[in-house]
PDB file of C-alpha atoms in Angstrom:
ATOM      1  CA  MET A 242     109.234  66.385 128.337  1.00  0.00           C
ATOM      2  CA  THR A 243     112.389  64.214 128.020  1.00  0.00           C
ATOM      3  CA  SER A 244     112.827  60.858 129.505  1.00  0.00           C
ATOM      4  CA  SER A 245     115.316  62.470 131.946  1.00  0.00           C
ATOM      5  CA  GLN A 246     112.974  64.846 133.194  1.00  0.00           C
ATOM      6  CA  THR A 247     111.216  61.962 135.210  1.00  0.00           C
ATOM      7  CA  GLN A 248     114.550  61.244 137.309  1.00  0.00           C
ATOM      8  CA  THR A 249     114.366  61.624 141.261  1.00  0.00           C
ATOM      9  CA  ARG A 250     115.805  64.833 142.548  1.00  0.00           C
ATOM     10  CA  SER A 251     118.795  62.860 143.804  1.00  0.00           C
ATOM     11  CA  GLU A 252     119.574  61.785 140.080  1.00  0.00           C
ATOM     12  CA  ARG A 253     119.311  65.512 138.937  1.00  0.00           C
ATOM     13  CA  GLY A 254     121.932  66.500 136.325  1.00  0.00           C
ATOM     14  CA  SER A 255     122.752  62.763 135.604  1.00  0.00           C
ATOM     15  CA  VAL A 256     122.335  61.510 131.803  1.00  0.00           C
ATOM     16  CA  SER A 257     119.341  59.299 130.554  1.00  0.00           C
ATOM     17  CA  ARG A 258     120.765  56.369 128.902  1.00  0.00           C
ATOM     18  CA  ASP A 259     118.938  54.373 126.473  1.00  0.00           C
ATOM     19  CA  ALA A 260     118.279  50.807 128.011  1.00  0.00           C
ATOM     20  CA  GLY A 261     118.218  48.850 124.749  1.00  0.00           C
ATOM     21  CA  ALA A 262     121.954  50.378 123.455  1.00  0.00           C
ATOM     22  CA  ASP A 263     124.390  47.820 123.954  1.00  0.00           C
ATOM     23  CA  ALA A 264     127.176  49.423 122.112  1.00  0.00           C
ATOM     24  CA  PRO A 265     127.721  53.342 122.538  1.00  0.00           C
ATOM     25  CA  GLY A 266     128.227  54.804 118.988  1.00  0.00           C
ATOM     26  CA  ASP A 267     127.074  51.729 117.299  1.00  0.00           C
ATOM     27  CA  ILE A 268     124.627  52.586 114.626  1.00  0.00           C
ATOM     28  CA  SER A 269     125.309  49.924 112.198  1.00  0.00           C
ATOM     29  CA  GLY A 270     121.970  48.162 112.790  1.00  0.00           C
ATOM     30  CA  ILE A 271     119.655  51.312 112.359  1.00  0.00           C
ATOM     31  CA  THR A 272     117.952  51.064 108.751  1.00  0.00           C
ATOM     32  CA  GLY A 273     115.284  53.047 106.965  1.00  0.00           C
ATOM     33  CA  GLU A 274     114.021  56.101 109.207  1.00  0.00           C
ATOM     34  CA  ASP A 275     114.844  54.159 112.503  1.00  0.00           C
ATOM     35  CA  TYR A 276     117.415  56.784 112.896  1.00  0.00           C
ATOM     36  CA  LEU A 277     114.696  59.126 114.042  1.00  0.00           C
ATOM     37  CA  ASP A 278     114.120  56.879 117.106  1.00  0.00           C
ATOM     38  CA  TYR A 279     117.989  56.863 117.958  1.00  0.00           C
ATOM     39  CA  ARG A 280     118.739  57.913 121.511  1.00  0.00           C
ATOM     40  CA  PRO A 281     122.518  58.217 122.379  1.00  0.00           C
ATOM     41  CA  VAL A 282     124.108  56.754 125.608  1.00  0.00           C
ATOM     42  CA  GLY A 283     125.252  60.027 127.099  1.00  0.00           C
ATOM     43  CA  ASP A 284     123.706  63.586 127.664  1.00  0.00           C
ATOM     44  CA  GLY A 285     122.336  63.751 124.310  1.00  0.00           C
ATOM     45  CA  ALA A 286     119.680  61.390 125.817  1.00  0.00           C
ATOM     46  CA  GLY A 287     118.617  64.303 128.006  1.00  0.00           C
ATOM     47  CA  VAL A 288     119.479  66.023 131.345  1.00  0.00           C
ATOM     48  CA  GLU A 289     117.317  67.568 134.032  1.00  0.00           C
ATOM     49  CA  ILE A 290     116.885  71.329 134.300  1.00  0.00           C
ATOM     50  CA  ASP A 291     114.048  71.781 136.597  1.00  0.00           C
ATOM     51  CA  GLY A 292     111.119  73.388 134.818  1.00  0.00           C
ATOM     52  CA  VAL A 293     112.647  73.595 131.548  1.00  0.00           C
ATOM     53  CA  PRO A 294     111.736  71.344 128.791  1.00  0.00           C
ATOM     54  CA  ASN A 295     113.763  70.069 125.859  1.00  0.00           C
ATOM     55  CA  SER A 296     117.077  70.014 127.770  1.00  0.00           C
ATOM     56  CA  ARG A 297     119.784  67.955 126.795  1.00  0.00           C
ATOM     57  CA  GLY A 298     123.187  67.645 125.587  1.00  0.00           C
ATOM     58  CA  ILE A 299     125.011  66.223 122.394  1.00  0.00           C
ATOM     59  CA  GLY A 300     127.289  63.987 124.387  1.00  0.00           C
ATOM     60  CA  GLY A 301     127.256  60.117 123.164  1.00  0.00           C
ATOM     61  CA  TYR A 302     126.181  60.985 119.459  1.00  0.00           C
ATOM     62  CA  PRO A 303     128.458  58.893 117.210  1.00  0.00           C
ATOM     63  CA  THR A 304     130.677  60.395 114.612  1.00  0.00           C
ATOM     64  CA  GLN A 305     131.048  58.893 111.110  1.00  0.00           C
ATOM     65  CA  ASP A 306     134.346  57.685 111.828  1.00  0.00           C
ATOM     66  CA  GLY A 307     133.266  55.386 114.570  1.00  0.00           C
ATOM     67  CA  ARG A 308     134.111  57.441 117.615  1.00  0.00           C
ATOM     68  CA  LYS A 309     131.568  59.418 119.697  1.00  0.00           C
ATOM     69  CA  LEU A 310     131.121  62.960 121.386  1.00  0.00           C
ATOM     70  CA  ARG A 311     132.125  63.790 124.857  1.00  0.00           C
ATOM     71  CA  ASP A 312     129.357  64.510 127.630  1.00  0.00           C
ATOM     72  CA  GLY A 313     129.008  67.700 129.657  1.00  0.00           C
ATOM     73  CA  LEU A 314     130.320  70.441 127.214  1.00  0.00           C
ATOM     74  CA  PHE A 315     127.557  71.667 125.569  1.00  0.00           C
ATOM     75  CA  PHE A 316     123.669  71.585 126.541  1.00  0.00           C
ATOM     76  CA  ARG A 317     120.769  73.115 124.705  1.00  0.00           C
ATOM     77  CA  SER A 318     117.428  73.711 126.205  1.00  0.00           C
ATOM     78  CA  ALA A 319     114.205  75.724 125.841  1.00  0.00           C
ATOM     79  CA  GLY A 320     114.029  79.283 127.355  1.00  0.00           C
ATOM     80  CA  LEU A 321     115.485  79.601 131.084  1.00  0.00           C
ATOM     81  CA  ASN A 322     112.504  81.551 131.960  1.00  0.00           C
ATOM     82  CA  PHE A 323     110.761  78.311 132.675  1.00  0.00           C
ATOM     83  CA  LEU A 324     113.312  77.484 135.489  1.00  0.00           C
ATOM     84  CA  GLY A 325     111.763  75.673 138.207  1.00  0.00           C
ATOM     85  CA  PRO A 326     112.756  76.018 141.963  1.00  0.00           C
ATOM     86  CA  HIS A 327     115.377  73.468 141.652  1.00  0.00           C
ATOM     87  CA  GLY A 328     116.675  74.871 138.233  1.00  0.00           C
ATOM     88  CA  VAL A 329     119.704  77.097 139.399  1.00  0.00           C
ATOM     89  CA  ASP A 330     121.024  74.085 141.163  1.00  0.00           C
ATOM     90  CA  ASP A 331     120.832  71.916 138.401  1.00  0.00           C
ATOM     91  CA  LEU A 332     122.790  74.474 135.970  1.00  0.00           C
ATOM     92  CA  HIS A 333     125.424  74.498 138.920  1.00  0.00           C
ATOM     93  CA  ARG A 334     125.348  70.680 138.867  1.00  0.00           C
ATOM     94  CA  LEU A 335     125.838  70.363 135.135  1.00  0.00           C
ATOM     95  CA  ASN A 336     128.762  72.969 135.722  1.00  0.00           C
ATOM     96  CA  ILE A 337     127.325  75.364 133.222  1.00  0.00           C
ATOM     97  CA  LYS A 338     129.484  78.619 133.290  1.00  0.00           C
ATOM     98  CA  GLU A 339     128.109  80.123 129.905  1.00  0.00           C
ATOM     99  CA  VAL A 340     124.810  80.764 128.643  1.00  0.00           C
ATOM    100  CA  VAL A 341     123.959  81.956 125.277  1.00  0.00           C
ATOM    101  CA  ASP A 342     120.140  83.386 124.728  1.00  0.00           C
ATOM    102  CA  LEU A 343     119.362  83.238 121.081  1.00  0.00           C
ATOM    103  CA  ARG A 344     116.001  85.081 121.548  1.00  0.00           C
ATOM    104  CA  ASP A 345     115.010  88.212 119.879  1.00  0.00           C
ATOM    105  CA  PRO A 346     114.787  91.196 122.259  1.00  0.00           C
ATOM    106  CA  LEU A 347     110.943  91.407 122.076  1.00  0.00           C
ATOM    107  CA  GLU A 348     111.090  87.561 123.563  1.00  0.00           C
ATOM    108  CA  VAL A 349     113.281  88.483 126.379  1.00  0.00           C
ATOM    109  CA  GLY A 350     111.315  91.244 127.366  1.00  0.00           C
ATOM    110  CA  GLN A 351     108.441  89.111 127.452  1.00  0.00           C
ATOM    111  CA  TRP A 352     109.775  86.008 129.233  1.00  0.00           C
ATOM    112  CA  PRO A 353     112.882  87.452 131.212  1.00  0.00           C
ATOM    113  CA  TYR A 354     114.974  85.755 133.855  1.00  0.00           C
ATOM    114  CA  THR A 355     117.754  86.375 135.983  1.00  0.00           C
ATOM    115  CA  LEU A 356     120.764  83.985 136.984  1.00  0.00           C
ATOM    116  CA  PRO A 357     123.501  84.023 139.463  1.00  0.00           C
ATOM    117  CA  ASP A 358     126.644  86.363 138.737  1.00  0.00           C
ATOM    118  CA  GLU A 359     128.706  83.141 138.322  1.00  0.00           C
ATOM    119  CA  ILE A 360     126.988  82.005 135.227  1.00  0.00           C
ATOM    120  CA  HIS A 361     127.681  84.406 132.378  1.00  0.00           C
ATOM    121  CA  VAL A 362     124.717  85.030 130.116  1.00  0.00           C
ATOM    122  CA  ASP A 363     125.347  86.352 126.528  1.00  0.00           C
ATOM    123  CA  ARG A 364     122.625  87.476 124.391  1.00  0.00           C
ATOM    124  CA  VAL A 365     123.190  86.648 120.980  1.00  0.00           C
ATOM    125  CA  PRO A 366     119.741  87.191 118.866  1.00  0.00           C
ATOM    126  CA  LEU A 367     119.820  85.024 115.513  1.00  0.00           C
ATOM    127  CA  LEU A 368     116.733  86.650 113.724  1.00  0.00           C
ATOM    128  CA  LYS A 369     118.180  88.806 110.981  1.00  0.00           C
ATOM    129  CA  THR A 370     114.960  90.819 111.209  1.00  0.00           C
ATOM    130  CA  THR A 371     113.269  91.394 114.397  1.00  0.00           C
ATOM    131  CA  MET A 372     110.063  90.527 115.689  1.00  0.00           C
ATOM    132  CA  THR A 373     109.288  94.037 116.251  1.00  0.00           C
ATOM    133  CA  ASP A 374     110.071  94.677 112.309  1.00  0.00           C
ATOM    134  CA  HIS A 375     107.435  91.983 111.772  1.00  0.00           C
ATOM    135  CA  GLY A 376     104.622  93.499 113.935  1.00  0.00           C
ATOM    136  CA  GLY A 377     105.531  91.245 116.915  1.00  0.00           C
ATOM    137  CA  MET A 378     105.350  87.601 117.782  1.00  0.00           C
ATOM    138  CA  LYS A 379     101.900  87.233 117.297  1.00  0.00           C
ATOM    139  CA  GLU A 380     101.910  88.662 113.874  1.00  0.00           C
ATOM    140  CA  VAL A 381     104.921  86.466 112.882  1.00  0.00           C
ATOM    141  CA  ALA A 382     103.097  83.334 114.375  1.00  0.00           C
ATOM    142  CA  LYS A 383     100.075  83.894 112.062  1.00  0.00           C
ATOM    143  CA  GLY A 384     101.750  83.158 108.615  1.00  0.00           C
ATOM    144  CA  ILE A 385     105.326  82.215 109.297  1.00  0.00           C
ATOM    145  CA  ASP A 386     107.358  79.909 106.851  1.00  0.00           C
ATOM    146  CA  MET A 387     109.526  77.893 108.914  1.00  0.00           C
ATOM    147  CA  ALA A 388     111.865  76.970 105.999  1.00  0.00           C
ATOM    148  CA  GLU A 389     112.256  80.429 104.851  1.00  0.00           C
ATOM    149  CA  MET A 390     113.040  81.353 108.462  1.00  0.00           C
ATOM    150  CA  TYR A 391     115.464  78.774 108.935  1.00  0.00           C
ATOM    151  CA  HIS A 392     117.345  79.978 105.563  1.00  0.00           C
ATOM    152  CA  ASP A 393     117.462  83.572 106.780  1.00  0.00           C
ATOM    153  CA  ILE A 394     119.205  82.237 110.147  1.00  0.00           C
ATOM    154  CA  VAL A 395     121.568  80.207 108.741  1.00  0.00           C
ATOM    155  CA  PHE A 396     122.767  82.544 106.083  1.00  0.00           C
ATOM    156  CA  GLY A 397     121.692  85.718 107.875  1.00  0.00           C
ATOM    157  CA  SER A 398     123.350  84.771 111.308  1.00  0.00           C
ATOM    158  CA  ALA A 399     126.240  82.723 110.050  1.00  0.00           C
ATOM    159  CA  GLU A 400     128.926  84.950 111.969  1.00  0.00           C
ATOM    160  CA  GLN A 401     126.889  85.019 114.968  1.00  0.00           C
ATOM    161  CA  ILE A 402     126.546  81.130 114.976  1.00  0.00           C
ATOM    162  CA  VAL A 403     130.280  80.673 114.350  1.00  0.00           C
ATOM    163  CA  LEU A 404     131.013  83.057 117.027  1.00  0.00           C
ATOM    164  CA  ILE A 405     129.059  81.202 119.339  1.00  0.00           C
ATOM    165  CA  LEU A 406     130.976  77.992 118.658  1.00  0.00           C
ATOM    166  CA  ARG A 407     134.192  79.656 118.890  1.00  0.00           C
ATOM    167  CA  LYS A 408     133.162  80.573 122.325  1.00  0.00           C
ATOM    168  CA  LEU A 409     133.440  76.889 123.458  1.00  0.00           C
ATOM    169  CA  LEU A 410     137.141  77.160 123.041  1.00  0.00           C
ATOM    170  CA  GLN A 411     137.687  79.652 125.671  1.00  0.00           C
ATOM    171  CA  ASP A 412     138.571  78.630 129.144  1.00  0.00           C
ATOM    172  CA  ASP A 413     135.145  80.015 130.420  1.00  0.00           C
ATOM    173  CA  GLY A 414     133.388  78.978 127.540  1.00  0.00           C
ATOM    174  CA  HIS A 415     132.379  75.652 128.618  1.00  0.00           C
ATOM    175  CA  PRO A 416     130.330  73.916 129.473  1.00  0.00           C
ATOM    176  CA  MET A 417     127.877  76.039 127.459  1.00  0.00           C
ATOM    177  CA  LEU A 418     124.347  76.215 127.470  1.00  0.00           C
ATOM    178  CA  ILE A 419     122.019  77.827 124.415  1.00  0.00           C
ATOM    179  CA  HIS A 420     118.472  78.317 124.208  1.00  0.00           C
ATOM    180  CA  CYS A 421     115.823  80.149 122.625  1.00  0.00           C
ATOM    181  CA  THR A 422     112.180  80.145 123.454  1.00  0.00           C
ATOM    182  CA  ALA A 423     111.370  76.283 122.582  1.00  0.00           C
ATOM    183  CA  GLY A 424     115.025  75.083 121.953  1.00  0.00           C
ATOM    184  CA  LYS A 425     114.381  73.847 118.687  1.00  0.00           C
ATOM    185  CA  ASP A 426     114.788  76.428 115.812  1.00  0.00           C
ATOM    186  CA  ARG A 427     117.747  78.659 116.286  1.00  0.00           C
ATOM    187  CA  THR A 428     118.909  76.256 119.222  1.00  0.00           C
ATOM    188  CA  GLY A 429     118.469  73.325 117.037  1.00  0.00           C
ATOM    189  CA  ILE A 430     120.233  75.081 114.057  1.00  0.00           C
ATOM    190  CA  THR A 431     123.265  75.773 115.981  1.00  0.00           C
ATOM    191  CA  ALA A 432     123.536  72.332 117.671  1.00  0.00           C
ATOM    192  CA  GLY A 433     122.964  70.949 114.264  1.00  0.00           C
ATOM    193  CA  ILE A 434     125.863  72.858 112.743  1.00  0.00           C
ATOM    194  CA  LEU A 435     128.268  72.170 115.727  1.00  0.00           C
ATOM    195  CA  MET A 436     127.470  68.390 115.556  1.00  0.00           C
ATOM    196  CA  SER A 437     128.008  68.083 111.743  1.00  0.00           C
ATOM    197  CA  LEU A 438     131.251  70.209 111.941  1.00  0.00           C
ATOM    198  CA  LEU A 439     132.137  67.659 114.632  1.00  0.00           C
ATOM    199  CA  GLY A 440     131.745  64.631 112.055  1.00  0.00           C
ATOM    200  CA  VAL A 441     128.068  63.665 113.168  1.00  0.00           C
ATOM    201  CA  SER A 442     126.342  62.180 110.246  1.00  0.00           C
ATOM    202  CA  ASP A 443     123.159  64.102 108.571  1.00  0.00           C
ATOM    203  CA  ASP A 444     120.955  61.394 109.595  1.00  0.00           C
ATOM    204  CA  MET A 445     122.056  61.818 113.597  1.00  0.00           C
ATOM    205  CA  VAL A 446     121.887  65.504 113.363  1.00  0.00           C
ATOM    206  CA  VAL A 447     118.314  65.168 111.836  1.00  0.00           C
ATOM    207  CA  SER A 448     117.533  62.626 114.712  1.00  0.00           C
ATOM    208  CA  CYS A 449     118.604  64.980 117.284  1.00  0.00           C
ATOM    209  CA  TYR A 450     116.838  67.942 115.782  1.00  0.00           C
ATOM    210  CA  ALA A 451     113.305  66.043 115.452  1.00  0.00           C
ATOM    211  CA  GLN A 452     113.041  65.086 118.991  1.00  0.00           C
ATOM    212  CA  SER A 453     112.344  68.457 120.190  1.00  0.00           C
ATOM    213  CA  GLY A 454     108.686  68.525 119.132  1.00  0.00           C
ATOM    214  CA  ALA A 455     107.796  65.500 121.432  1.00  0.00           C
ATOM    215  CA  ASN A 456     110.279  67.103 124.175  1.00  0.00           C
ATOM    216  CA  LEU A 457     108.090  70.230 124.571  1.00  0.00           C
ATOM    217  CA  GLY A 458     105.479  69.331 127.013  1.00  0.00           C
ATOM    218  CA  ASP A 459     101.695  70.168 126.772  1.00  0.00           C
ATOM    219  CA  ALA A 460     102.029  72.863 129.532  1.00  0.00           C
ATOM    220  CA  PHE A 461     105.053  74.374 127.680  1.00  0.00           C
ATOM    221  CA  LYS A 462     103.027  74.628 124.343  1.00  0.00           C
ATOM    222  CA  LYS A 463     100.007  76.090 126.212  1.00  0.00           C
ATOM    223  CA  ALA A 464     102.046  78.689 127.751  1.00  0.00           C
ATOM    224  CA  VAL A 465     104.046  79.713 124.670  1.00  0.00           C
ATOM    225  CA  LEU A 466     100.937  79.681 122.523  1.00  0.00           C
ATOM    226  CA  GLN A 467      98.828  81.520 124.917  1.00  0.00           C
ATOM    227  CA  GLY A 468     101.690  84.169 124.762  1.00  0.00           C
ATOM    228  CA  LEU A 469     101.462  84.353 121.124  1.00  0.00           C
ATOM    229  CA  ALA A 470      97.645  84.183 120.782  1.00  0.00           C
ATOM    230  CA  ASN A 471      95.404  87.035 121.725  1.00  0.00           C
ATOM    231  CA  ASP A 472      92.522  88.451 119.822  1.00  0.00           C
ATOM    232  CA  GLU A 473      91.068  91.899 120.079  1.00  0.00           C
ATOM    233  CA  LYS A 474      88.584  90.793 122.673  1.00  0.00           C
ATOM    234  CA  GLY A 475      91.540  89.364 125.052  1.00  0.00           C
ATOM    235  CA  VAL A 476      90.603  85.674 124.317  1.00  0.00           C
ATOM    236  CA  GLY A 477      93.241  83.480 123.287  1.00  0.00           C
ATOM    237  CA  GLN A 478      92.654  81.707 120.134  1.00  0.00           C
ATOM    238  CA  ILE A 479      95.690  79.199 119.095  1.00  0.00           C
ATOM    239  CA  THR A 480      95.849  78.838 115.150  1.00  0.00           C
ATOM    240  CA  ALA A 481      97.381  75.983 113.195  1.00  0.00           C
ATOM    241  CA  ALA A 482     100.178  78.150 112.103  1.00  0.00           C
ATOM    242  CA  GLN A 483     100.992  78.499 115.762  1.00  0.00           C
ATOM    243  CA  THR A 484     100.546  74.983 116.524  1.00  0.00           C
ATOM    244  CA  ALA A 485     103.183  74.400 113.837  1.00  0.00           C
ATOM    245  CA  MET A 486     105.759  76.571 115.254  1.00  0.00           C
ATOM    246  CA  LEU A 487     106.478  74.011 118.027  1.00  0.00           C
ATOM    247  CA  ALA A 488     106.868  71.150 115.657  1.00  0.00           C
ATOM    248  CA  SER A 489     110.413  69.812 114.467  1.00  0.00           C
ATOM    249  CA  PRO A 490     109.658  68.025 111.257  1.00  0.00           C
ATOM    250  CA  PRO A 491     113.155  66.317 109.800  1.00  0.00           C
ATOM    251  CA  GLU A 492     112.964  67.990 106.362  1.00  0.00           C
ATOM    252  CA  LEU A 493     113.312  71.230 108.007  1.00  0.00           C
ATOM    253  CA  MET A 494     116.878  70.428 109.210  1.00  0.00           C
ATOM    254  CA  ARG A 495     117.667  68.291 106.121  1.00  0.00           C
ATOM    255  CA  GLY A 496     117.013  71.757 104.508  1.00  0.00           C
ATOM    256  CA  VAL A 497     119.416  73.200 106.385  1.00  0.00           C
ATOM    257  CA  LEU A 498     122.145  70.988 105.932  1.00  0.00           C
ATOM    258  CA  ALA A 499     121.554  70.688 102.130  1.00  0.00           C
ATOM    259  CA  GLY A 500     121.460  74.333 101.861  1.00  0.00           C
ATOM    260  CA  ILE A 501     124.752  74.831 103.552  1.00  0.00           C
ATOM    261  CA  ASN A 502     126.483  72.282 101.361  1.00  0.00           C
ATOM    262  CA  ASP A 503     125.043  73.712  98.113  1.00  0.00           C
ATOM    263  CA  GLU A 504     126.276  77.295  99.334  1.00  0.00           C
ATOM    264  CA  TYR A 505     129.582  76.486 100.983  1.00  0.00           C
ATOM    265  CA  GLY A 506     130.257  72.612  99.927  1.00  0.00           C
ATOM    266  CA  SER A 507     130.460  71.533 103.588  1.00  0.00           C
ATOM    267  CA  VAL A 508     129.719  72.626 107.016  1.00  0.00           C
ATOM    268  CA  GLU A 509     133.633  73.101 107.860  1.00  0.00           C
ATOM    269  CA  GLN A 510     133.688  75.587 105.048  1.00  0.00           C
ATOM    270  CA  TYR A 511     130.713  77.386 106.273  1.00  0.00           C
ATOM    271  CA  CYS A 512     132.411  77.903 109.571  1.00  0.00           C
ATOM    272  CA  LEU A 513     135.778  78.682 108.049  1.00  0.00           C
ATOM    273  CA  GLN A 514     134.365  81.281 105.550  1.00  0.00           C
ATOM    274  CA  ASN A 515     132.260  82.909 108.656  1.00  0.00           C
ATOM    275  CA  GLY A 516     135.237  83.437 111.067  1.00  0.00           C
ATOM    276  CA  MET A 517     136.591  80.331 112.080  1.00  0.00           C
ATOM    277  CA  SER A 518     140.054  79.410 111.845  1.00  0.00           C
ATOM    278  CA  ALA A 519     141.258  75.678 110.766  1.00  0.00           C
ATOM    279  CA  ASP A 520     143.131  75.500 114.377  1.00  0.00           C
ATOM    280  CA  GLU A 521     139.708  76.391 115.982  1.00  0.00           C
ATOM    281  CA  VAL A 522     138.075  73.607 113.853  1.00  0.00           C
ATOM    282  CA  ALA A 523     140.538  71.176 114.890  1.00  0.00           C
ATOM    283  CA  GLY A 524     140.433  72.369 118.711  1.00  0.00           C
ATOM    284  CA  LEU A 525     136.594  71.871 118.805  1.00  0.00           C
ATOM    285  CA  ARG A 526     137.128  68.470 117.338  1.00  0.00           C
ATOM    286  CA  ALA A 527     139.861  67.741 120.006  1.00  0.00           C
ATOM    287  CA  LEU A 528     137.411  69.100 122.686  1.00  0.00           C
ATOM    288  CA  PHE A 529     134.466  67.223 121.972  1.00  0.00           C
ATOM    289  CA  VAL A 530     135.618  63.924 119.996  1.00  0.00           C
ATOM    290  CA  LEU A 531     136.315  60.742 121.934  1.00  0.00           C
TER     291      LEU A 531
END
């Protein structure tokens, strides 16, 4: 659970701030792997959506040219099926207008939710091959190669990822919240590509991604893993492979960024060659970068 999820109800929807941060966007003192402990001053440090772990934005993350990303435009979280009794109030408090659900249809069926009509939900699954084709979520979890899955998402669903980012430029496209089941793989890839496009360094993109494993509380992990683990006698048995599915090792996001650079030369070219215009790139930067 993020630090912001310990806030009182009166603070619901506000951002949590890193008390040790003296200068927003100042990363000059970060050395070695200290970047993994970086927390921005902004909604990137966490927001509260009742019941939903790993809820945060990207606001406050520094760009490589010394600026920072704007709060209140883009949020990411675990599945909204975990919404608590105040969860919809929190979505309204954050003024979220667009939710993009990145889950496979099998996940949507297992963990459904409904939202008020004024919050539009768009389902954009990012798995090129559905979980049903793989024999279901339990079979996928038995021996999934996470690096291979990430590669398939990045290159097999590139047009869908770019389409999601382009939605942000629509009048009703922001504030947007994207989620999958844990809010770390499909969600982390999409958020990471957006952050990189906006000028955030690889280290900061990796840092943001790597926080997910710690942000997913034990109750959430148990709920998801028990949904995946069920032997023929009906007794849940959680495997090491299933547990690994809820980790967020930095090297996975490093691999995503390196793979995009190898194939396209840059994240910007990845976006441009998969449906985004140069004007849209400029528009996103004007919208997000302070």
